[in-house]
Short mmCIF file of C-alpha atoms in Angstrom, two decimals:
data_model
loop_
_atom_site.label_atom_id
_atom_site.label_comp_id
_atom_site.label_asym_id
_atom_site.label_seq_id
_atom_site.Cartn_x
_atom_site.Cartn_y
_atom_site.Cartn_z
CA UNK A 1 -9.21 -14.01 -24.50
CA UNK A 2 -11.05 -14.12 -27.84
CA UNK A 3 -13.74 -11.86 -29.30
CA UNK A 4 -15.98 -12.40 -32.31
CA UNK A 5 -18.80 -10.29 -33.71
CA UNK A 6 -21.98 -12.25 -34.42
CA UNK A 7 -24.10 -9.46 -36.00
CA UNK A 8 -24.38 -5.78 -36.67
CA UNK A 9 -27.57 -3.88 -37.46
CA UNK A 10 -28.79 -1.21 -39.83
CA UNK A 11 -29.19 2.37 -38.60
CA UNK A 12 -26.94 1.84 -35.61
CA UNK A 13 -23.31 1.08 -34.61
CA UNK A 14 -24.59 -1.62 -32.25
CA UNK A 15 -23.15 -5.11 -32.51
CA UNK A 16 -23.72 -8.51 -30.91
CA UNK A 17 -20.64 -10.56 -30.08
CA UNK A 18 -19.02 -13.06 -27.79
CA UNK A 19 -16.03 -12.75 -25.51
CA UNK A 20 -14.40 -16.05 -24.64
CA UNK A 21 -12.30 -16.40 -21.48
CA UNK A 22 -10.93 -19.43 -19.56
CA UNK A 23 -13.83 -19.00 -17.09
CA UNK A 24 -16.58 -18.88 -19.69
CA UNK A 25 -18.16 -17.13 -22.61
CA UNK A 26 -19.72 -13.69 -22.28
CA UNK A 27 -22.38 -12.68 -24.87
CA UNK A 28 -22.26 -9.01 -25.75
CA UNK A 29 -23.53 -6.40 -25.23
CA UNK A 30 -23.24 -7.19 -21.52
CA UNK A 31 -23.78 -5.41 -18.26
CA UNK A 32 -21.47 -6.41 -15.41
CA UNK A 33 -22.69 -6.27 -11.78
CA UNK A 34 -20.17 -4.50 -9.50
CA UNK A 35 -18.72 -6.63 -6.72
CA UNK A 36 -16.35 -4.08 -5.30
CA UNK A 37 -14.89 -6.05 -2.38
CA UNK A 38 -15.48 -9.49 -3.88
CA UNK A 39 -19.25 -9.45 -3.37
CA UNK A 40 -22.21 -7.80 -5.08
CA UNK A 41 -23.89 -6.05 -2.15
CA UNK A 42 -26.82 -8.03 -0.77
CA UNK A 43 -26.75 -10.73 -3.50
CA UNK A 44 -25.59 -14.37 -3.10
CA UNK A 45 -23.40 -15.93 -5.76
CA UNK A 46 -26.22 -18.45 -6.30
CA UNK A 47 -28.67 -15.64 -7.09
CA UNK A 48 -26.13 -14.03 -9.45
CA UNK A 49 -25.78 -17.30 -11.32
CA UNK A 50 -29.27 -18.74 -11.25
CA UNK A 51 -31.70 -15.82 -10.92
CA UNK A 52 -29.83 -12.96 -12.52
CA UNK A 53 -27.63 -15.03 -14.79
CA UNK A 54 -24.70 -12.66 -14.63
CA UNK A 55 -22.07 -13.75 -17.06
CA UNK A 56 -19.24 -11.68 -15.50
CA UNK A 57 -18.85 -9.57 -12.36
CA UNK A 58 -16.39 -6.91 -11.27
CA UNK A 59 -13.93 -6.64 -8.32
CA UNK A 60 -11.84 -3.65 -7.39
CA UNK A 61 -8.10 -3.64 -6.96
CA UNK A 62 -8.05 -0.74 -4.50
CA UNK A 63 -10.53 -2.32 -2.09
CA UNK A 64 -9.31 -5.86 -2.36
CA UNK A 65 -5.67 -4.74 -1.92
CA UNK A 66 -6.54 -2.96 1.35
CA UNK A 67 -8.99 -5.58 2.65
CA UNK A 68 -8.75 -8.61 2.91
CA UNK A 69 -5.24 -8.11 1.43
CA UNK A 70 -3.22 -9.94 -1.17
CA UNK A 71 -1.97 -12.66 1.21
CA UNK A 72 -5.47 -13.78 1.99
CA UNK A 73 -6.53 -13.82 -1.68
CA UNK A 74 -3.41 -15.69 -2.81
CA UNK A 75 -3.82 -18.18 0.05
CA UNK A 76 -7.31 -18.93 -1.27
CA UNK A 77 -5.98 -19.49 -4.80
CA UNK A 78 -7.27 -16.27 -6.26
CA UNK A 79 -10.50 -14.32 -6.11
CA UNK A 80 -12.58 -16.94 -7.95
CA UNK A 81 -11.94 -19.49 -5.24
CA UNK A 82 -12.12 -16.90 -2.43
CA UNK A 83 -15.64 -15.74 -3.29
CA UNK A 84 -16.89 -18.95 -5.00
CA UNK A 85 -17.56 -17.34 -8.35
CA UNK A 86 -16.66 -19.69 -11.25
CA UNK A 87 -17.47 -17.31 -14.15
CA UNK A 88 -15.30 -14.50 -15.49
CA UNK A 89 -14.24 -11.52 -13.29
CA UNK A 90 -12.98 -8.13 -14.38
CA UNK A 91 -10.97 -5.93 -11.97
CA UNK A 92 -10.77 -2.13 -12.08
CA UNK A 93 -7.16 -0.91 -11.52
CA UNK A 94 -8.15 1.11 -8.46
CA UNK A 95 -7.15 4.43 -10.00
CA UNK A 96 -10.63 5.91 -9.80
CA UNK A 97 -10.90 4.97 -6.13
CA UNK A 98 -7.56 6.53 -5.33
CA UNK A 99 -8.76 9.80 -6.77
CA UNK A 100 -12.33 9.67 -5.38
CA UNK A 101 -11.92 8.09 -1.95
CA UNK A 102 -8.52 9.21 -0.70
CA UNK A 103 -8.53 12.62 0.91
CA UNK A 104 -4.76 12.74 0.76
CA UNK A 105 -3.26 11.76 -2.51
CA UNK A 106 -0.38 12.82 -4.69
CA UNK A 107 0.30 12.00 -8.30
CA UNK A 108 3.97 11.56 -9.17
CA UNK A 109 5.64 10.15 -12.23
CA UNK A 110 6.28 6.93 -10.41
CA UNK A 111 2.65 6.46 -9.47
CA UNK A 112 -0.21 7.50 -7.17
CA UNK A 113 0.48 7.96 -3.46
CA UNK A 114 -2.56 7.70 -1.29
CA UNK A 115 -3.84 7.10 2.24
CA UNK A 116 -6.28 4.27 2.91
CA UNK A 117 -9.83 5.34 3.56
CA UNK A 118 -9.96 2.55 6.20
CA UNK A 119 -7.08 3.41 8.53
CA UNK A 120 -5.14 6.28 6.97
CA UNK A 121 -2.10 4.13 6.14
CA UNK A 122 0.17 5.21 3.29
CA UNK A 123 0.36 3.34 -0.02
CA UNK A 124 1.68 3.69 -3.54
CA UNK A 125 0.07 2.35 -6.71
CA UNK A 126 2.43 2.15 -9.65
CA UNK A 127 1.51 0.87 -13.19
CA UNK A 128 3.69 -2.12 -12.60
CA UNK A 129 2.39 -2.76 -9.08
CA UNK A 130 -1.21 -2.68 -10.17
CA UNK A 131 -0.49 -5.37 -12.76
CA UNK A 132 1.20 -7.53 -10.03
CA UNK A 133 -1.76 -6.95 -7.68
CA UNK A 134 -4.23 -7.99 -10.37
CA UNK A 135 -2.11 -11.07 -11.13
CA UNK A 136 -2.54 -12.08 -7.43
CA UNK A 137 -6.27 -11.31 -7.51
CA UNK A 138 -6.54 -13.47 -10.59
CA UNK A 139 -9.18 -11.63 -12.64
CA UNK A 140 -9.84 -12.66 -16.17
CA UNK A 141 -9.58 -9.06 -17.36
CA UNK A 142 -7.27 -6.55 -15.74
CA UNK A 143 -7.36 -2.77 -16.22
CA UNK A 144 -4.44 -0.40 -16.66
CA UNK A 145 -3.69 2.28 -14.02
CA UNK A 146 -4.84 5.68 -15.22
CA UNK A 147 -5.84 9.04 -13.94
CA UNK A 148 -9.52 9.84 -14.19
CA UNK A 149 -9.83 13.64 -14.34
CA UNK A 150 -13.12 15.32 -13.46
CA UNK A 151 -15.52 15.98 -16.31
CA UNK A 152 -15.16 19.71 -15.66
CA UNK A 153 -11.33 19.75 -16.03
CA UNK A 154 -9.90 22.53 -18.14
CA UNK A 155 -7.90 21.66 -21.29
CA UNK A 156 -4.45 22.17 -19.72
CA UNK A 157 -5.21 19.84 -16.86
CA UNK A 158 -6.76 17.19 -19.18
CA UNK A 159 -3.68 17.44 -21.42
CA UNK A 160 -1.21 16.82 -18.60
CA UNK A 161 -3.40 14.08 -17.13
CA UNK A 162 -3.62 12.25 -20.49
CA UNK A 163 0.18 12.43 -20.98
CA UNK A 164 0.63 10.88 -17.51
CA UNK A 165 -1.91 8.16 -18.23
CA UNK A 166 -0.13 7.25 -21.46
CA UNK A 167 3.31 7.12 -19.77
CA UNK A 168 1.88 4.91 -17.04
CA UNK A 169 0.20 2.78 -19.73
CA UNK A 170 3.56 2.03 -21.43
CA UNK A 171 5.00 0.80 -18.15
CA UNK A 172 1.92 -1.26 -17.23
CA UNK A 173 1.80 -2.82 -20.69
CA UNK A 174 5.48 -3.81 -20.38
CA UNK A 175 4.90 -5.38 -17.02
CA UNK A 176 1.85 -7.30 -18.32
CA UNK A 177 3.85 -8.75 -21.19
CA UNK A 178 6.73 -9.76 -18.91
CA UNK A 179 4.55 -11.65 -16.40
CA UNK A 180 2.13 -14.51 -16.30
CA UNK A 181 -0.93 -15.46 -14.32
CA UNK A 182 -0.49 -17.36 -11.02
CA UNK A 183 -3.42 -19.83 -11.23
CA UNK A 184 -3.10 -21.61 -14.55
CA UNK A 185 -5.40 -19.50 -16.76
CA UNK A 186 -4.82 -16.47 -18.98
CA UNK A 187 -5.57 -12.83 -18.08
CA UNK A 188 -6.36 -10.05 -20.55
CA UNK A 189 -5.20 -6.42 -20.01
CA UNK A 190 -7.31 -3.50 -21.18
CA UNK A 191 -5.88 0.02 -21.56
CA UNK A 192 -8.21 2.94 -20.93
CA UNK A 193 -8.97 5.91 -23.22
CA UNK A 194 -8.92 9.26 -21.41
CA UNK A 195 -9.01 12.86 -22.56
CA UNK A 196 -11.96 14.31 -20.67
CA UNK A 197 -14.47 16.12 -23.01
CA UNK A 198 -11.90 17.25 -25.59
CA UNK A 199 -12.27 15.46 -28.94
CA UNK A 200 -8.68 15.98 -30.02
CA UNK A 201 -7.42 14.40 -26.75
CA UNK A 202 -9.87 11.54 -27.00
CA UNK A 203 -8.82 10.82 -30.58
CA UNK A 204 -5.17 10.94 -29.59
CA UNK A 205 -5.73 8.59 -26.73
CA UNK A 206 -7.85 6.16 -28.80
CA UNK A 207 -5.10 6.01 -31.45
CA UNK A 208 -2.33 5.52 -28.83
CA UNK A 209 -4.28 2.68 -27.22
CA UNK A 210 -5.33 1.09 -30.46
CA UNK A 211 -1.68 0.77 -31.53
CA UNK A 212 -0.92 -1.48 -28.51
CA UNK A 213 -3.10 -4.26 -29.90
CA UNK A 214 -4.54 -5.27 -26.52
CA UNK A 215 -7.29 -7.86 -26.27
CA UNK A 216 -9.85 -5.20 -25.50
CA UNK A 217 -10.05 -1.47 -24.80
CA UNK A 218 -11.88 0.63 -22.30
CA UNK A 219 -13.38 4.15 -22.31
CA UNK A 220 -12.87 5.92 -19.01
CA UNK A 221 -13.44 9.33 -17.59
CA UNK A 222 -17.06 9.69 -18.55
CA UNK A 223 -20.13 10.07 -16.36
CA UNK A 224 -17.94 12.06 -13.98
CA UNK A 225 -19.71 15.42 -14.12
CA UNK A 226 -19.88 16.24 -17.79
CA UNK A 227 -23.27 16.69 -19.62
CA UNK A 228 -24.84 13.47 -20.82
CA UNK A 229 -24.77 14.61 -24.46
CA UNK A 230 -21.07 15.31 -24.20
CA UNK A 231 -20.57 11.78 -22.92
CA UNK A 232 -22.35 10.36 -25.91
CA UNK A 233 -20.29 12.60 -28.24
CA UNK A 234 -17.05 11.32 -26.72
CA UNK A 235 -18.15 7.69 -27.10
CA UNK A 236 -18.78 8.33 -30.80
CA UNK A 237 -15.42 10.09 -31.21
CA UNK A 238 -13.51 7.21 -29.54
CA UNK A 239 -15.36 4.31 -31.22
CA UNK A 240 -14.54 5.79 -34.65
CA UNK A 241 -10.91 4.89 -33.87
CA UNK A 242 -10.91 1.87 -31.51
CA UNK A 243 -10.54 -1.40 -33.47
CA UNK A 244 -13.78 -3.03 -34.34
CA UNK A 245 -12.48 -6.51 -33.70
CA UNK A 246 -11.86 -5.96 -30.00
CA UNK A 247 -14.48 -5.45 -27.24
CA UNK A 248 -15.09 -1.91 -26.06
CA UNK A 249 -15.81 -1.34 -22.40
CA UNK A 250 -17.49 1.83 -21.19
CA UNK A 251 -16.59 2.19 -17.51
CA UNK A 252 -19.04 3.20 -14.80
CA UNK A 253 -22.19 3.79 -16.96
CA UNK A 254 -25.03 4.03 -16.10
CA UNK A 255 -28.81 4.42 -16.24
CA UNK A 256 -30.81 2.04 -18.49
CA UNK A 257 -31.09 4.85 -21.06
CA UNK A 258 -27.37 5.47 -20.89
CA UNK A 259 -26.73 1.77 -21.51
CA UNK A 260 -29.05 1.66 -24.57
CA UNK A 261 -27.44 4.81 -26.02
CA UNK A 262 -23.94 3.34 -25.47
CA UNK A 263 -24.85 0.12 -27.20
CA UNK A 264 -26.25 2.13 -30.06
CA UNK A 265 -22.83 3.75 -30.38
CA UNK A 266 -20.86 0.51 -30.51
CA UNK A 267 -20.09 -0.26 -26.86
CA UNK A 268 -19.99 -3.93 -25.77
CA UNK A 269 -19.39 -3.91 -22.07
CA UNK A 270 -20.71 -1.70 -19.23
CA UNK A 271 -20.79 -1.64 -15.43
CA UNK A 272 -22.29 0.60 -12.77
CA UNK A 273 -23.19 0.48 -9.09
CA UNK A 274 -26.58 2.10 -9.86
CA UNK A 275 -28.74 -1.04 -9.93
CA UNK A 276 -27.69 -2.05 -6.38
CA UNK A 277 -26.97 1.34 -4.82
CA UNK A 278 -30.22 2.92 -6.04
CA UNK A 279 -32.10 -0.29 -5.27
CA UNK A 280 -30.97 -0.13 -1.65
CA UNK A 281 -32.42 3.33 -1.49
CA UNK A 282 -35.80 2.29 -2.81
CA UNK A 283 -35.45 2.99 -6.58
CA UNK A 284 -36.58 0.22 -8.85
CA UNK A 285 -35.97 0.15 -12.61
CA UNK A 286 -38.63 -1.53 -14.74
CA UNK A 287 -39.52 -2.02 -18.39
CA UNK A 288 -42.13 0.74 -17.96
CA UNK A 289 -40.13 3.24 -15.98
CA UNK A 290 -38.63 4.07 -12.60
CA UNK A 291 -40.43 3.61 -9.23
CA UNK A 292 -39.66 5.07 -5.84
CA UNK A 293 -40.88 2.34 -3.58
CA UNK A 294 -41.38 4.60 -0.60
CA UNK A 295 -44.13 6.51 -2.38
CA UNK A 296 -47.58 6.25 -0.82
CA UNK A 297 -49.11 5.34 -4.22
CA UNK A 298 -47.75 1.76 -3.97
CA UNK A 299 -49.13 1.07 -0.48
CA UNK A 300 -52.14 -0.87 -1.74
CA UNK A 301 -50.91 -1.80 -5.24
CA UNK A 302 -50.86 -5.59 -5.25
CA UNK A 303 -49.59 -5.95 -8.82
CA UNK A 304 -46.14 -7.34 -9.69
CA UNK A 305 -43.15 -5.05 -9.61
CA UNK A 306 -42.67 -5.26 -13.42
CA UNK A 307 -45.65 -6.96 -15.11
CA UNK A 308 -43.99 -6.54 -18.56
CA UNK A 309 -40.56 -7.79 -17.43
CA UNK A 310 -39.11 -11.10 -16.42
CA UNK A 311 -37.16 -10.29 -13.30
CA UNK A 312 -37.36 -13.26 -10.84
CA UNK A 313 -39.05 -11.19 -8.09
CA UNK A 314 -41.94 -10.05 -10.32
CA UNK A 315 -44.01 -13.14 -9.59
CA UNK A 316 -43.11 -13.39 -5.88
CA UNK A 317 -43.59 -9.92 -4.47
CA UNK A 318 -46.08 -7.09 -5.05
CA UNK A 319 -45.40 -3.36 -5.05
CA UNK A 320 -47.34 -3.09 -1.83
CA UNK A 321 -45.26 -5.64 -0.05
CA UNK A 322 -41.94 -4.23 -1.21
CA UNK A 323 -43.06 -0.76 -0.17
CA UNK A 324 -43.97 -2.13 3.21
CA UNK A 325 -40.48 -3.61 3.58
CA UNK A 326 -38.79 -0.34 2.75
CA UNK A 327 -40.99 1.69 5.08
CA UNK A 328 -40.30 -0.88 7.78
CA UNK A 329 -36.55 -0.63 7.07
CA UNK A 330 -36.36 -4.41 6.57
CA UNK A 331 -33.07 -5.68 5.08
CA UNK A 332 -35.10 -7.91 2.71
CA UNK A 333 -36.26 -4.77 0.93
CA UNK A 334 -32.74 -3.87 -0.11
CA UNK A 335 -32.06 -7.44 -1.20
CA UNK A 336 -35.22 -7.74 -3.30
CA UNK A 337 -34.60 -4.39 -4.97
CA UNK A 338 -30.95 -5.18 -5.71
CA UNK A 339 -31.72 -8.50 -7.33
CA UNK A 340 -34.71 -7.05 -9.22
CA UNK A 341 -32.63 -4.14 -10.62
CA UNK A 342 -29.76 -6.43 -11.64
CA UNK A 343 -32.15 -8.87 -13.29
CA UNK A 344 -33.75 -5.95 -15.17
CA UNK A 345 -30.34 -4.66 -16.36
CA UNK A 346 -29.26 -8.11 -17.58
CA UNK A 347 -32.62 -8.61 -19.33
CA UNK A 348 -32.22 -5.24 -20.97
CA UNK A 349 -28.88 -6.01 -22.55
CA UNK A 350 -30.03 -9.55 -23.42
CA UNK A 351 -33.05 -8.04 -25.30
CA UNK A 352 -30.72 -5.54 -26.97
CA UNK A 353 -28.60 -8.40 -28.27
CA UNK A 354 -31.67 -10.18 -29.50
CA UNK A 355 -32.83 -7.14 -31.46
CA UNK A 356 -29.33 -6.58 -32.93
CA UNK A 357 -29.46 -10.20 -34.12
CA UNK A 358 -32.92 -9.72 -35.60
CA UNK A 359 -31.91 -6.40 -37.29
CA UNK A 360 -34.43 -4.07 -35.60
CA UNK A 361 -32.39 -2.71 -32.75
CA UNK A 362 -32.70 0.97 -33.74
CA UNK A 363 -36.45 0.97 -33.71
CA UNK A 364 -36.66 -1.07 -30.47
CA UNK A 365 -34.06 1.12 -28.74
CA UNK A 366 -35.96 4.33 -29.53
CA UNK A 367 -39.08 2.95 -27.87
CA UNK A 368 -37.25 1.51 -24.86
CA UNK A 369 -35.39 4.76 -24.11
CA UNK A 370 -38.75 6.54 -23.82
CA UNK A 371 -40.13 3.81 -21.60
CA UNK A 372 -37.28 3.29 -19.15
CA UNK A 373 -36.88 7.01 -18.49
CA UNK A 374 -40.48 7.50 -17.27
CA UNK A 375 -41.12 8.23 -13.62
CA UNK A 376 -43.96 6.10 -12.43
#
């Protein structure tokens, strides 16, 4: 994997760059649609490529390991062939899912013991095993196994959690260096900065991770219950230390405003289930604000969903029609909303990149944050 910075901009830490993988080039900043079980909910791969123009999508180690299982994925020749996606894929290590989905889990030095949320069966994720699983899945970017403590964790818990994450990282990094991909292309491995909301722990973790010299680095453990301003503060603390010549991936964030603020602070990659999950529940993000499509006010509004945007559905469906679909509980409503929201998110980061290149990102971002946070 290679990364180059194309431009920076005055009055901001934002930068425009390019990540090159064996499955294609990713312009940054970039938003990555979440395809947890090998699919982005309600969206065909053709739509992801042609309508949304997603440059990279996510898969999840926890879910894919449990179902369909590694034998099926390896038999297909890796996840790219299994789900017919020919562009880059990033896989989360599954650590967050172990901690958030499993009702019965135990953290030990050797790894994380957990029960499947599907059938209650017992499993163990080790730092080495998670590397091996992601080798089998065949993602272009693999993530290290870490513990993601709640944003409200006290200092003592955050300290112990960080120490465990760093010990796991040493083992995972060693396994990564000792192994190779199974399908004839290279795989990068990103360590994850943790430390909760404590600046000294975040700095320590960023330094520890920077010293590894990995192809890229991730910032985890944010947007997990801490105040938004604290999240922004931690991003700034971490990005003062993480190397400038490697991509920075902020995990699991967030709203359009969160994304713009993260880019402003030097983040290159982001992902979140919000565009599809909220879309399925009737929330649409637009260039002029947020709409609840079940509201009566849209019942006879025949205008486009986002007249000032370029999402593919804008010129096909009116607000009134999409509201009708939601009220009627039609599956098409969820599909339209998911594609619209993803198209909006991808357009947002594409526009951010254009304004970084033109040098006026700071002014544009200030205006856009005000616009995208309105409730329509």
